[in-house]
CSV table of C-alpha atoms and ligand atoms in Angstrom, one decimal:
chain,number,residue,atom,x,y,z
F,1,MET,CA,0.0,0.0,0.0
F,2,THR,CA,1.5,3.4,-1.0
F,3,ILE,CA,0.0,6.9,-1.0
F,4,LYS,CA,0.9,9.5,-3.6
F,5,PRO,CA,0.0,13.0,-2.5
F,6,GLU,CA,-0.6,16.0,-4.9
F,7,TYR,CA,-1.4,19.4,-3.5
F,8,ARG,CA,-2.8,22.3,-5.5
F,9,GLU,CA,-4.6,25.5,-4.4
F,10,GLY,CA,-6.2,24.2,-1.2
F,11,CYS,CA,-7.0,20.8,-2.7
F,12,LEU,CA,-5.1,17.7,-1.6
F,13,ARG,CA,-5.3,14.5,-3.7
F,14,LEU,CA,-4.2,11.3,-2.0
F,15,SER,CA,-3.9,8.4,-4.4
F,16,PHE,CA,-4.0,5.0,-2.7
F,17,GLN,CA,-2.3,2.2,-4.5
F,18,GLY,CA,-2.1,-1.5,-3.6
F,19,GLU,CA,-4.0,-3.5,-0.9
F,20,LEU,CA,-5.6,-1.7,2.0
F,21,ASP,CA,-6.4,-4.2,4.7
F,22,HIS,CA,-5.7,-4.6,8.4
F,23,HIS,CA,-2.1,-5.4,7.7
F,24,SER,CA,-1.5,-2.1,5.9
F,25,ALA,CA,-4.2,0.2,7.5
F,26,GLU,CA,-2.3,1.6,10.5
F,27,LYS,CA,0.7,2.8,8.4
F,28,ALA,CA,-1.6,4.1,5.7
F,29,LEU,CA,-3.7,6.1,8.2
F,30,ARG,CA,-0.6,7.5,9.9
F,31,GLU,CA,0.9,8.6,6.6
F,32,ALA,CA,-2.4,10.1,5.3
F,33,GLU,CA,-2.9,12.1,8.6
F,34,GLY,CA,0.7,13.3,8.5
F,35,ILE,CA,0.2,14.7,4.9
F,36,ILE,CA,-3.1,16.3,5.8
F,37,ASP,CA,-1.6,18.0,8.9
F,38,ARG,CA,1.2,19.3,6.7
F,39,TYR,CA,-1.1,20.9,4.1
F,40,LEU,CA,-4.3,21.5,6.1
F,41,PRO,CA,-6.2,21.4,2.8
F,42,LYS,CA,-9.8,22.8,2.3
F,43,ASN,CA,-10.7,19.8,0.3
F,44,CYS,CA,-9.2,16.3,0.3
F,45,ILE,CA,-9.8,13.8,-2.5
F,46,LEU,CA,-9.1,10.2,-1.8
F,47,ASP,CA,-8.4,8.6,-5.1
F,48,LEU,CA,-9.1,4.8,-4.8
F,49,SER,CA,-8.9,3.9,-8.4
F,50,GLY,CA,-5.5,2.2,-7.8
F,51,LEU,CA,-6.6,0.0,-5.0
F,52,SER,CA,-6.3,-3.7,-5.9
F,53,PHE,CA,-8.0,-4.7,-2.7
F,54,MET,CA,-9.8,-3.1,0.2
F,55,ASP,CA,-11.9,-4.5,3.2
F,56,SER,CA,-13.6,-3.1,6.3
F,57,SER,CA,-10.2,-2.0,7.6
F,58,GLY,CA,-10.2,0.5,4.8
F,59,ILE,CA,-13.6,1.8,5.8
F,60,ALA,CA,-12.2,2.6,9.2
F,61,VAL,CA,-9.3,4.4,7.6
F,62,ILE,CA,-11.6,6.5,5.4
F,63,LEU,CA,-13.8,7.4,8.4
F,64,ARG,CA,-10.8,8.5,10.4
F,65,ILE,CA,-9.6,10.7,7.5
F,66,HIS,CA,-13.1,12.1,7.2
F,67,ARG,CA,-13.1,13.0,10.9
F,68,ARG,CA,-9.6,14.6,10.6
F,69,MET,CA,-10.8,16.8,7.7
F,70,ALA,CA,-14.0,17.7,9.6
F,71,GLU,CA,-12.0,18.8,12.6
F,72,THR,CA,-10.1,21.3,10.5
F,73,GLY,CA,-13.2,22.5,8.7
F,74,GLY,CA,-12.3,20.7,5.5
F,75,ARG,CA,-14.2,18.2,3.3
F,76,LEU,CA,-13.5,14.8,2.0
F,77,LEU,CA,-14.5,13.1,-1.2
F,78,VAL,CA,-13.9,9.5,-2.2
F,79,ASP,CA,-12.9,9.4,-5.9
F,80,ARG,CA,-13.3,6.6,-8.4
F,81,PRO,CA,-13.1,3.5,-6.2
F,82,ALA,CA,-12.0,0.4,-8.1
F,83,ASP,CA,-14.8,-2.2,-8.6
F,84,GLN,CA,-13.9,-4.4,-5.6
F,85,ALA,CA,-13.5,-1.4,-3.2
F,86,ARG,CA,-16.8,0.0,-4.6
F,87,ARG,CA,-18.7,-3.1,-3.5
F,88,VAL,CA,-17.2,-2.9,0.0
F,89,LEU,CA,-18.1,0.8,0.2
F,90,ASP,CA,-21.7,0.0,-0.9
F,91,ALA,CA,-22.1,-2.9,1.5
F,92,ALA,CA,-21.0,-0.7,4.4
F,93,GLY,CA,-23.2,2.2,3.2
F,94,LEU,CA,-20.3,4.6,3.4
F,95,ASN,CA,-22.0,7.1,1.0
F,96,ARG,CA,-24.3,8.1,3.8
F,97,ILE,CA,-21.3,9.7,5.5
F,98,VAL,CA,-18.7,10.5,2.8
F,99,PRO,CA,-19.6,11.5,-0.8
F,100,ILE,CA,-18.3,9.1,-3.4
F,101,ARG,CA,-17.6,10.1,-7.0
F,102,GLU,CA,-17.9,7.2,-9.4
F,103,ILE,CA,-15.7,6.3,-12.3
F,104,LYS,CA,-18.4,6.8,-14.9
F,105,GLU,CA,-18.9,10.4,-13.7
F,106,THR,CA,-15.4,11.3,-14.6
F,107,VAL,CA,-14.5,9.2,-17.6
F,108,GLN,CA,-15.2,10.9,-20.9
X,1,MET,CA,-21.1,-34.2,2.9
X,2,LYS,CA,-20.0,-35.0,-0.6
X,3,TYR,CA,-17.2,-32.8,-1.8
X,4,GLU,CA,-15.2,-32.6,-5.0
X,5,ASN,CA,-12.0,-31.0,-3.7
X,6,TYR,CA,-10.7,-29.2,-0.7
X,7,ILE,CA,-7.7,-27.4,0.8
X,8,LYS,CA,-6.8,-26.8,4.4
X,9,VAL,CA,-4.2,-24.3,5.6
X,10,GLU,CA,-3.1,-23.3,9.1
X,11,PHE,CA,-1.2,-20.2,10.1
X,12,PRO,CA,-0.3,-18.1,13.1
X,13,SER,CA,-2.5,-15.0,13.7
X,14,LYS,CA,-0.1,-12.5,12.1
X,15,SER,CA,-1.5,-9.8,9.9
X,16,ALA,CA,1.0,-10.6,7.2
X,17,ASN,CA,-1.1,-13.8,6.6
X,18,GLU,CA,-4.3,-11.9,5.7
X,19,GLY,CA,-3.2,-11.4,2.2
X,20,PHE,CA,-2.0,-15.0,1.9
X,21,ALA,CA,-5.3,-16.4,3.1
X,22,ARG,CA,-7.6,-14.5,0.8
X,23,SER,CA,-5.2,-15.1,-2.2
X,24,ALA,CA,-5.2,-18.9,-1.5
X,25,ALA,CA,-9.0,-18.9,-1.2
X,26,GLY,CA,-9.2,-17.0,-4.5
X,27,VAL,CA,-6.9,-19.4,-6.4
X,28,PHE,CA,-8.8,-22.4,-5.0
X,29,ALA,CA,-12.1,-20.8,-6.1
X,30,SER,CA,-10.8,-20.3,-9.6
X,31,GLN,CA,-11.6,-24.0,-10.3
X,32,LEU,CA,-15.3,-23.0,-10.3
X,33,ASP,CA,-14.7,-20.4,-13.0
X,34,PRO,CA,-15.8,-17.3,-11.0
X,35,THR,CA,-16.3,-13.9,-12.5
X,36,MET,CA,-14.0,-11.1,-11.3
X,37,GLU,CA,-16.8,-9.8,-9.1
X,38,GLU,CA,-17.5,-13.2,-7.5
X,39,LEU,CA,-13.7,-13.6,-6.9
X,40,GLY,CA,-13.5,-10.2,-5.3
X,41,ASP,CA,-16.5,-11.0,-3.0
X,42,ILE,CA,-14.9,-14.3,-1.9
X,43,LYS,CA,-11.5,-12.7,-1.2
X,44,THR,CA,-13.2,-9.9,0.7
X,45,ALA,CA,-15.3,-12.2,2.9
X,46,VAL,CA,-12.2,-14.3,3.7
X,47,SER,CA,-10.2,-11.2,4.6
X,48,GLU,CA,-13.0,-10.2,7.0
X,49,ALA,CA,-13.2,-13.5,8.8
X,50,VAL,CA,-9.4,-14.0,9.0
X,51,THR,CA,-8.8,-10.4,10.2
X,52,ASN,CA,-11.4,-11.0,12.9
X,53,ALA,CA,-9.5,-14.1,14.1
X,54,ILE,CA,-6.3,-12.1,14.1
X,55,VAL,CA,-7.7,-8.9,15.8
X,56,HIS,CA,-10.4,-10.2,18.1
X,57,ALA,CA,-9.7,-13.8,18.9
X,58,TYR,CA,-6.1,-13.3,20.0
X,59,PRO,CA,-5.9,-9.6,21.1
X,60,ASP,CA,-2.6,-9.9,23.0
X,61,THR,CA,-1.2,-13.2,21.8
X,62,ILE,CA,-0.4,-15.1,18.6
X,63,GLY,CA,-2.7,-18.1,18.2
X,64,LYS,CA,-3.6,-20.7,15.6
X,65,VAL,CA,-6.0,-19.9,12.7
X,66,SER,CA,-7.2,-22.5,10.2
X,67,MET,CA,-9.0,-22.1,6.8
X,68,ARG,CA,-10.6,-24.9,4.9
X,69,CYS,CA,-12.1,-24.4,1.5
X,70,ARG,CA,-14.3,-27.1,-0.1
X,71,ILE,CA,-16.1,-27.4,-3.4
X,72,LEU,CA,-19.4,-29.1,-2.7
X,73,GLU,CA,-22.0,-30.5,-5.1
X,74,GLY,CA,-23.9,-27.9,-7.2
X,75,ASN,CA,-21.0,-25.5,-7.7
X,76,ARG,CA,-20.9,-24.4,-4.1
X,77,LEU,CA,-17.8,-23.1,-2.5
X,78,GLU,CA,-17.7,-23.5,1.3
X,79,ILE,CA,-15.1,-21.7,3.4
X,80,VAL,CA,-14.6,-22.4,7.1
X,81,ILE,CA,-12.3,-20.1,9.1
X,82,ARG,CA,-11.6,-21.2,12.7
X,83,ASP,CA,-9.7,-19.9,15.7
X,84,TRP,CA,-9.2,-21.2,19.2
X,85,GLY,CA,-9.2,-17.7,20.8
X,86,ARG,CA,-11.4,-15.6,23.0
X,87,GLY,CA,-14.8,-16.4,21.5
X,88,ILE,CA,-17.9,-14.3,21.2
X,89,GLU,CA,-20.3,-13.8,24.1
X,90,ASP,CA,-23.3,-12.8,22.1
X,91,VAL,CA,-23.1,-13.8,18.4
X,92,GLU,CA,-26.4,-12.2,17.4
X,93,ARG,CA,-25.3,-8.9,18.7
X,94,ALA,CA,-21.8,-9.2,17.2
X,95,ARG,CA,-23.3,-9.7,13.7
X,96,LYS,CA,-25.3,-6.5,13.8
X,97,PRO,CA,-24.0,-3.7,11.6
X,98,LEU,CA,-21.7,-1.2,13.4
X,99,PHE,CA,-21.3,-3.4,16.5
X,100,THR,CA,-17.7,-3.5,17.4
X,101,THR,CA,-15.5,-4.0,20.5
X,102,GLY,CA,-12.5,-2.8,18.5
X,103,GLY,CA,-12.7,1.0,19.0
X,104,GLU,CA,-11.6,3.5,16.3
X,105,GLU,CA,-9.6,1.1,14.3
X,106,ARG,CA,-12.6,-0.9,13.4
X,107,SER,CA,-15.9,0.0,11.7
X,108,GLY,CA,-18.1,-2.9,12.9
X,109,MET,CA,-19.0,-3.9,9.3
X,110,GLY,CA,-17.1,-7.2,8.9
X,111,PHE,CA,-20.0,-9.6,9.5
X,112,THR,CA,-22.3,-7.3,7.5
X,113,ILE,CA,-19.9,-7.5,4.5
X,114,MET,CA,-19.5,-11.3,4.8
X,115,GLU,CA,-23.3,-11.7,4.9
X,116,SER,CA,-23.9,-9.5,1.9
X,117,PHE,CA,-21.1,-11.1,-0.2
X,118,MET,CA,-21.8,-14.7,0.6
X,119,ASP,CA,-25.0,-16.8,0.2
X,120,ARG,CA,-24.8,-18.2,3.7
X,121,LEU,CA,-23.0,-17.2,6.9
X,122,GLN,CA,-22.9,-19.3,10.0
X,123,VAL,CA,-21.1,-18.2,13.2
X,124,ARG,CA,-20.5,-20.6,16.0
X,125,SER,CA,-18.6,-19.5,19.1
X,126,HIS,CA,-18.0,-20.3,22.7
X,127,PRO,CA,-16.4,-17.8,25.0
X,128,GLY,CA,-12.9,-19.0,25.9
X,129,GLU,CA,-12.9,-21.8,23.3
X,130,GLY,CA,-13.0,-20.1,19.9
X,131,THR,CA,-15.0,-19.2,16.9
X,132,THR,CA,-15.9,-21.0,13.7
X,133,VAL,CA,-17.2,-19.0,10.7
X,134,THR,CA,-18.7,-21.0,7.8
X,135,MET,CA,-19.5,-19.3,4.6
X,136,VAL,CA,-21.0,-20.7,1.4
X,137,ARG,CA,-21.1,-19.0,-2.0
X,138,VAL,CA,-22.8,-20.6,-5.0
X,139,LEU,CA,-20.9,-20.0,-8.2
X,140,PRO,CA,-23.3,-20.7,-11.0
X,141,LYS,CA,-22.0,-22.4,-14.2
X,142,LYS,CA,-21.3,-19.7,-16.7
X,143,SER,CA,-23.2,-20.3,-19.9
X,144,ARG,CA,-21.0,-20.4,-23.0
X,145,GLU,CA,-21.7,-17.9,-25.7
X,146,ARG,CA,-24.6,-19.1,-27.8
D,1,ATP,N1,-13.0,-14.5,15.7
D,1,ATP,C1,-13.5,-13.7,16.7
D,1,ATP,N2,-13.2,-13.9,18.0
D,1,ATP,C2,-13.7,-13.1,18.9
D,1,ATP,N3,-14.5,-12.1,18.7
D,1,ATP,C3,-14.9,-11.8,17.4
D,1,ATP,C4,-14.4,-12.6,16.4
D,1,ATP,N4,-15.0,-12.2,15.2
D,1,ATP,C5,-15.8,-11.1,15.6
D,1,ATP,N5,-15.7,-10.9,16.9
D,1,ATP,C6,-16.5,-9.9,17.6
D,1,ATP,O1,-17.6,-9.4,16.8
D,1,ATP,C7,-17.5,-8.0,16.6
D,1,ATP,C8,-18.0,-7.7,15.2
D,1,ATP,O2,-17.2,-8.2,14.2
D,1,ATP,P1,-17.1,-7.4,12.8
D,1,ATP,O3,-16.1,-8.1,11.9
D,1,ATP,O4,-18.5,-7.3,12.3
D,1,ATP,O5,-16.7,-5.9,13.1
D,1,ATP,P2,-15.2,-5.5,13.6
D,1,ATP,O6,-14.2,-6.5,13.4
D,1,ATP,O7,-15.3,-5.0,15.0
D,1,ATP,O8,-15.0,-4.2,12.6
D,1,ATP,P3,-14.5,-4.3,11.1
D,1,ATP,O9,-14.7,-5.8,10.7
D,1,ATP,O10,-15.4,-3.4,10.4
D,1,ATP,O11,-13.1,-3.9,11.0
D,1,ATP,C9,-16.1,-7.7,16.9
D,1,ATP,O12,-15.9,-6.3,17.3
D,1,ATP,C10,-15.7,-8.6,18.0
D,1,ATP,O13,-16.1,-8.2,19.2
D,2,MG,MG1,-14.1,-7.5,11.5
């Protein structure tokens, strides 16, 4: 699991790549929170298109990042989750808490 | 019960084995010619059950976890994940969405995900003795192009 950050004009994009499970979750969260604390962005976009696997441990990571953003008055968007991750997000009903932008909304 | 094939693996409750367990289940399931979506569902359900054994069954120790995958009649894949750890006091309550004893690191959605991704989920547990999670997923024969 790796995280690629990109910051531009108040917007931080975190691209998650690899497998986000219990084994990788703690390090991923620590890293993501560190980057957020450095930039204090208005908006944070979690790009999940590069995730080859995610389970409920990933849900907890997203919720923690969501809370971190809310604490600093920012907002979080989950962007283009890969198919398997999308099914996990759906089963957990995450869209009731964090907005999710689908692949088909962004692909031309 | 009549089976056509099976595997059984055993490993210590270390998080590095989560990826191994779901991959092994996925490779075994490939014999039933699953779709990408079916394969993803199976790996996810296995990851949830194995993670529970690692996180909840043995909170402060390393213990034994076993996984058995069987192909049963009628294109059914059965996966049994077992631990000999702490056990669950109230299984009905544990299966409810959002119920967790794991604090902020957990979302309480593991059993809900297993239930929605598999056709059957059975949880048997005795406090102090361990937990056995049995899941079945039917993988219908894919019709060839006509
Ligand atoms: N193998 C097990 N041994 C002991 N307790 C368990 C076991 N599996 C589950 N539990 C108990 O059942 C609860 C619910 O499990 P579930 O997988 O639904 O959620 P979680 O593991 O707490 O969170 P998540 O799976 O979303 O990370 C756990 O918090 C734990 O108390
Ligand atoms: Mg769980």
